[in-house]
PDB file of C-alpha atoms in Angstrom:
ATOM      1  CA  MET A 980     -94.518  63.639  18.200  1.00  0.00           C
ATOM      2  CA  LYS A 981     -97.483  61.292  18.344  1.00  0.00           C
ATOM      3  CA  TYR A 982     -95.804  58.948  15.833  1.00  0.00           C
ATOM      4  CA  VAL A 983     -92.620  58.899  17.938  1.00  0.00           C
ATOM      5  CA  GLY A 984     -94.685  57.956  20.988  1.00  0.00           C
ATOM      6  CA  VAL A 985     -96.406  55.120  19.135  1.00  0.00           C
ATOM      7  CA  LEU A 986     -93.048  53.967  17.752  1.00  0.00           C
ATOM      8  CA  LEU A 987     -91.545  54.093  21.243  1.00  0.00           C
ATOM      9  CA  VAL A 988     -94.385  51.993  22.702  1.00  0.00           C
ATOM     10  CA  PHE A 989     -93.971  49.462  19.879  1.00  0.00           C
ATOM     11  CA  VAL A 990     -90.205  49.233  20.380  1.00  0.00           C
ATOM     12  CA  ILE A 991     -90.551  48.826  24.150  1.00  0.00           C
ATOM     13  CA  ALA A 992     -93.246  46.178  23.721  1.00  0.00           C
ATOM     14  CA  THR A 993     -91.026  44.311  21.257  1.00  0.00           C
ATOM     15  CA  PHE A 994     -88.122  44.362  23.706  1.00  0.00           C
ATOM     16  CA  ILE A 995     -90.273  43.211  26.619  1.00  0.00           C
ATOM     17  CA  ALA A 996     -91.769  40.395  24.538  1.00  0.00           C
ATOM     18  CA  GLY A 997     -88.269  39.306  23.541  1.00  0.00           C
ATOM     19  CA  CYS A 998     -87.149  38.677  27.109  1.00  0.00           C
ATOM     20  CA  SER A 999     -87.724  34.916  26.925  1.00  0.00           C
ATOM     21  CA  GLN A1000     -84.028  33.966  27.035  1.00  0.00           C
ATOM     22  CA  PRO A1001     -82.819  34.395  30.632  1.00  0.00           C
ATOM     23  CA  ASN A1002     -79.235  33.448  29.687  1.00  0.00           C
ATOM     24  CA  GLU A1003     -78.818  36.690  27.744  1.00  0.00           C
ATOM     25  CA  SER A1004     -77.513  39.424  30.047  1.00  0.00           C
ATOM     26  CA  ASN A1005     -79.471  42.090  28.146  1.00  0.00           C
ATOM     27  CA  ALA A1006     -82.693  40.051  28.138  1.00  0.00           C
ATOM     28  CA  GLU A1007     -83.353  40.898  31.776  1.00  0.00           C
ATOM     29  CA  GLU A1008     -83.149  44.603  30.962  1.00  0.00           C
ATOM     30  CA  GLY A1009     -85.361  44.516  27.859  1.00  0.00           C
ATOM     31  CA  LEU A1010     -82.490  45.707  25.665  1.00  0.00           C
ATOM     32  CA  PRO A1011     -81.472  44.356  22.280  1.00  0.00           C
ATOM     33  CA  VAL A1012     -78.540  41.944  22.336  1.00  0.00           C
ATOM     34  CA  LEU A1013     -76.593  43.535  19.484  1.00  0.00           C
ATOM     35  CA  ILE A1014     -76.443  46.768  17.487  1.00  0.00           C
ATOM     36  CA  THR A1015     -74.403  46.656  14.293  1.00  0.00           C
ATOM     37  CA  LEU A1016     -73.373  49.695  12.247  1.00  0.00           C
ATOM     38  CA  THR A1017     -72.323  48.787   8.708  1.00  0.00           C
ATOM     39  CA  CYS A1018     -70.688  51.514   6.638  1.00  0.00           C
ATOM     40  CA  ASN A1019     -72.344  52.634   3.431  1.00  0.00           C
ATOM     41  CA  PRO A1020     -69.787  51.792   0.714  1.00  0.00           C
ATOM     42  CA  ASN A1021     -71.194  54.565  -1.514  1.00  0.00           C
ATOM     43  CA  LEU A1022     -70.306  57.263   1.023  1.00  0.00           C
ATOM     44  CA  ALA A1023     -66.639  57.927   0.321  1.00  0.00           C
ATOM     45  CA  SER A1024     -66.513  61.503   1.639  1.00  0.00           C
ATOM     46  CA  GLU A1025     -65.769  60.540   5.274  1.00  0.00           C
ATOM     47  CA  PRO A1026     -63.794  57.685   6.829  1.00  0.00           C
ATOM     48  CA  CYS A1027     -65.975  54.917   8.203  1.00  0.00           C
ATOM     49  CA  GLN A1028     -65.549  51.600  10.019  1.00  0.00           C
ATOM     50  CA  ASP A1029     -68.122  48.938  10.787  1.00  0.00           C
ATOM     51  CA  VAL A1030     -68.933  48.756  14.498  1.00  0.00           C
ATOM     52  CA  GLU A1031     -70.723  46.257  16.749  1.00  0.00           C
ATOM     53  CA  PHE A1032     -72.127  47.040  20.174  1.00  0.00           C
ATOM     54  CA  ASP A1033     -72.851  44.048  22.381  1.00  0.00           C
ATOM     55  CA  ARG A1034     -72.323  45.508  25.849  1.00  0.00           C
ATOM     56  CA  SER A1035     -75.491  46.512  27.679  1.00  0.00           C
ATOM     57  CA  ASP A1036     -74.107  49.937  28.685  1.00  0.00           C
ATOM     58  CA  GLU A1037     -73.316  50.804  25.052  1.00  0.00           C
ATOM     59  CA  ILE A1038     -76.621  49.421  23.785  1.00  0.00           C
ATOM     60  CA  ARG A1039     -78.492  51.433  26.426  1.00  0.00           C
ATOM     61  CA  ILE A1040     -76.810  54.665  25.239  1.00  0.00           C
ATOM     62  CA  MET A1041     -77.712  53.905  21.615  1.00  0.00           C
ATOM     63  CA  MET A1042     -81.315  53.032  22.459  1.00  0.00           C
ATOM     64  CA  GLU A1043     -81.819  56.118  24.615  1.00  0.00           C
ATOM     65  CA  ALA A1044     -80.672  58.314  21.725  1.00  0.00           C
ATOM     66  CA  ILE A1045     -83.095  56.515  19.389  1.00  0.00           C
ATOM     67  CA  HIS A1046     -85.986  56.871  21.826  1.00  0.00           C
ATOM     68  CA  LYS A1047     -85.352  60.597  22.284  1.00  0.00           C
ATOM     69  CA  ALA A1048     -85.017  61.350  18.554  1.00  0.00           C
ATOM     70  CA  GLU A1049     -87.545  63.863  17.229  1.00  0.00           C
ATOM     71  CA  ARG A1050     -89.519  63.462  14.037  1.00  0.00           C
ATOM     72  CA  LEU A1051     -88.509  65.691  11.144  1.00  0.00           C
ATOM     73  CA  PRO A1052     -91.209  67.371   9.045  1.00  0.00           C
ATOM     74  CA  GLY A1053     -91.614  66.630   5.346  1.00  0.00           C
ATOM     75  CA  ILE A1054     -90.248  63.924   3.077  1.00  0.00           C
ATOM     76  CA  LEU A1055     -86.527  63.332   3.284  1.00  0.00           C
ATOM     77  CA  ASP A1056     -83.808  63.502   0.678  1.00  0.00           C
ATOM     78  CA  TYR A1057     -80.766  62.126   2.460  1.00  0.00           C
ATOM     79  CA  GLY A1058     -77.584  60.105   2.247  1.00  0.00           C
ATOM     80  CA  THR A1059     -76.741  57.542   4.875  1.00  0.00           C
ATOM     81  CA  GLN A1060     -73.486  56.826   6.666  1.00  0.00           C
ATOM     82  CA  TYR A1061     -74.461  53.498   8.253  1.00  0.00           C
ATOM     83  CA  ASP A1062     -76.962  50.700   7.964  1.00  0.00           C
ATOM     84  CA  MET A1063     -77.949  50.079  11.593  1.00  0.00           C
ATOM     85  CA  SER A1064     -79.223  46.635  12.566  1.00  0.00           C
ATOM     86  CA  ILE A1065     -80.731  46.119  16.003  1.00  0.00           C
ATOM     87  CA  THR A1066     -80.919  42.454  16.994  1.00  0.00           C
ATOM     88  CA  ASN A1067     -83.525  41.853  19.676  1.00  0.00           C
ATOM     89  CA  THR A1068     -83.523  39.043  22.234  1.00  0.00           C
ATOM     90  CA  ASP A1069     -85.981  37.070  20.068  1.00  0.00           C
ATOM     91  CA  SER A1070     -83.500  37.314  17.140  1.00  0.00           C
ATOM     92  CA  SER A1071     -85.750  39.710  15.215  1.00  0.00           C
ATOM     93  CA  ILE A1072     -83.883  42.542  13.516  1.00  0.00           C
ATOM     94  CA  THR A1073     -84.927  46.174  13.100  1.00  0.00           C
ATOM     95  CA  ARG A1074     -83.027  48.186  10.474  1.00  0.00           C
ATOM     96  CA  TYR A1075     -82.374  51.904  10.235  1.00  0.00           C
ATOM     97  CA  ASP A1076     -80.417  54.263   8.038  1.00  0.00           C
ATOM     98  CA  PHE A1077     -78.189  56.132  10.463  1.00  0.00           C
ATOM     99  CA  SER A1078     -75.901  59.128   9.940  1.00  0.00           C
ATOM    100  CA  LEU A1079     -73.772  61.125  12.366  1.00  0.00           C
ATOM    101  CA  GLY A1080     -70.945  62.557  10.309  1.00  0.00           C
ATOM    102  CA  MET A1081     -67.760  63.893  11.857  1.00  0.00           C
ATOM    103  CA  ASP A1082     -68.901  67.447  12.618  1.00  0.00           C
ATOM    104  CA  PRO A1083     -69.596  67.851  16.364  1.00  0.00           C
ATOM    105  CA  LYS A1084     -72.051  70.654  15.505  1.00  0.00           C
ATOM    106  CA  MET A1085     -74.228  68.355  13.385  1.00  0.00           C
ATOM    107  CA  GLN A1086     -77.238  66.420  14.642  1.00  0.00           C
ATOM    108  CA  GLY A1087     -77.629  62.759  13.760  1.00  0.00           C
ATOM    109  CA  LEU A1088     -80.288  61.366  11.413  1.00  0.00           C
ATOM    110  CA  LEU A1089     -82.237  58.151  11.878  1.00  0.00           C
ATOM    111  CA  VAL A1090     -84.627  56.632   9.325  1.00  0.00           C
ATOM    112  CA  ASN A1091     -86.441  53.324   9.821  1.00  0.00           C
ATOM    113  CA  HIS A1092     -86.186  51.029   6.789  1.00  0.00           C
ATOM    114  CA  ASP A1093     -89.937  50.404   7.072  1.00  0.00           C
ATOM    115  CA  ASP A1094     -90.711  54.108   6.510  1.00  0.00           C
ATOM    116  CA  THR A1095     -87.926  55.829   4.563  1.00  0.00           C
ATOM    117  CA  HIS A1096     -89.987  59.003   4.074  1.00  0.00           C
ATOM    118  CA  THR A1097     -89.934  59.804   7.803  1.00  0.00           C
ATOM    119  CA  GLY A1098     -86.732  60.823   9.540  1.00  0.00           C
ATOM    120  CA  TYR A1099     -85.805  61.502  13.116  1.00  0.00           C
ATOM    121  CA  SER A1100     -83.274  64.011  14.376  1.00  0.00           C
ATOM    122  CA  ILE A1101     -80.913  62.937  17.136  1.00  0.00           C
ATOM    123  CA  SER A1102     -80.070  65.816  19.473  1.00  0.00           C
ATOM    124  CA  LEU A1103     -76.637  67.401  19.302  1.00  0.00           C
ATOM    125  CA  GLU A1104     -75.799  66.155  22.786  1.00  0.00           C
ATOM    126  CA  ASP A1105     -76.828  62.571  21.988  1.00  0.00           C
ATOM    127  CA  SER A1106     -75.118  62.709  18.576  1.00  0.00           C
ATOM    128  CA  ASN A1107     -71.827  63.698  20.166  1.00  0.00           C
ATOM    129  CA  GLN A1108     -72.201  60.981  22.791  1.00  0.00           C
ATOM    130  CA  LEU A1109     -72.749  58.433  19.988  1.00  0.00           C
ATOM    131  CA  ARG A1110     -69.716  59.766  18.091  1.00  0.00           C
ATOM    132  CA  ARG A1111     -67.577  59.234  21.199  1.00  0.00           C
ATOM    133  CA  LEU A1112     -69.010  55.737  21.662  1.00  0.00           C
ATOM    134  CA  ILE A1113     -68.210  54.821  18.044  1.00  0.00           C
ATOM    135  CA  GLN A1114     -64.763  56.387  18.343  1.00  0.00           C
ATOM    136  CA  ARG A1115     -63.962  54.254  21.419  1.00  0.00           C
ATOM    137  CA  ARG A1116     -64.884  51.110  19.488  1.00  0.00           C
ATOM    138  CA  THR A1117     -62.913  52.019  16.360  1.00  0.00           C
ATOM    139  CA  ASP A1118     -59.660  53.250  17.962  1.00  0.00           C
TER     140      ASP A1118
END
């Protein structure tokens, strides 16, 4: 939990520092300007479409789920559904491996590219909210 708190403070500080472009609607809110989900071409077991989120309400939902994710114990052995890229207001990009799957009883998985041995579990409620958000964008 301590690592999640430190990560959260770092992410928030990065967003606040990136608010130097007042023309960006998300800059005033300290949110990233874009979240892109790119399908893993090696994962053929489930249908997948690339998705971009550029609306502040959608980005806020994604970021809240990330901030509430809980650290998983141990070293991970996982497959990934998406490569998630978060573009901040200063144009810096943070990358994650991100998996939700189709099963509404399955929690999501988030792994920062900078530390692929540490994973974070996205709650069932947040995972289902993210599935609905992705579904709205891909229909």
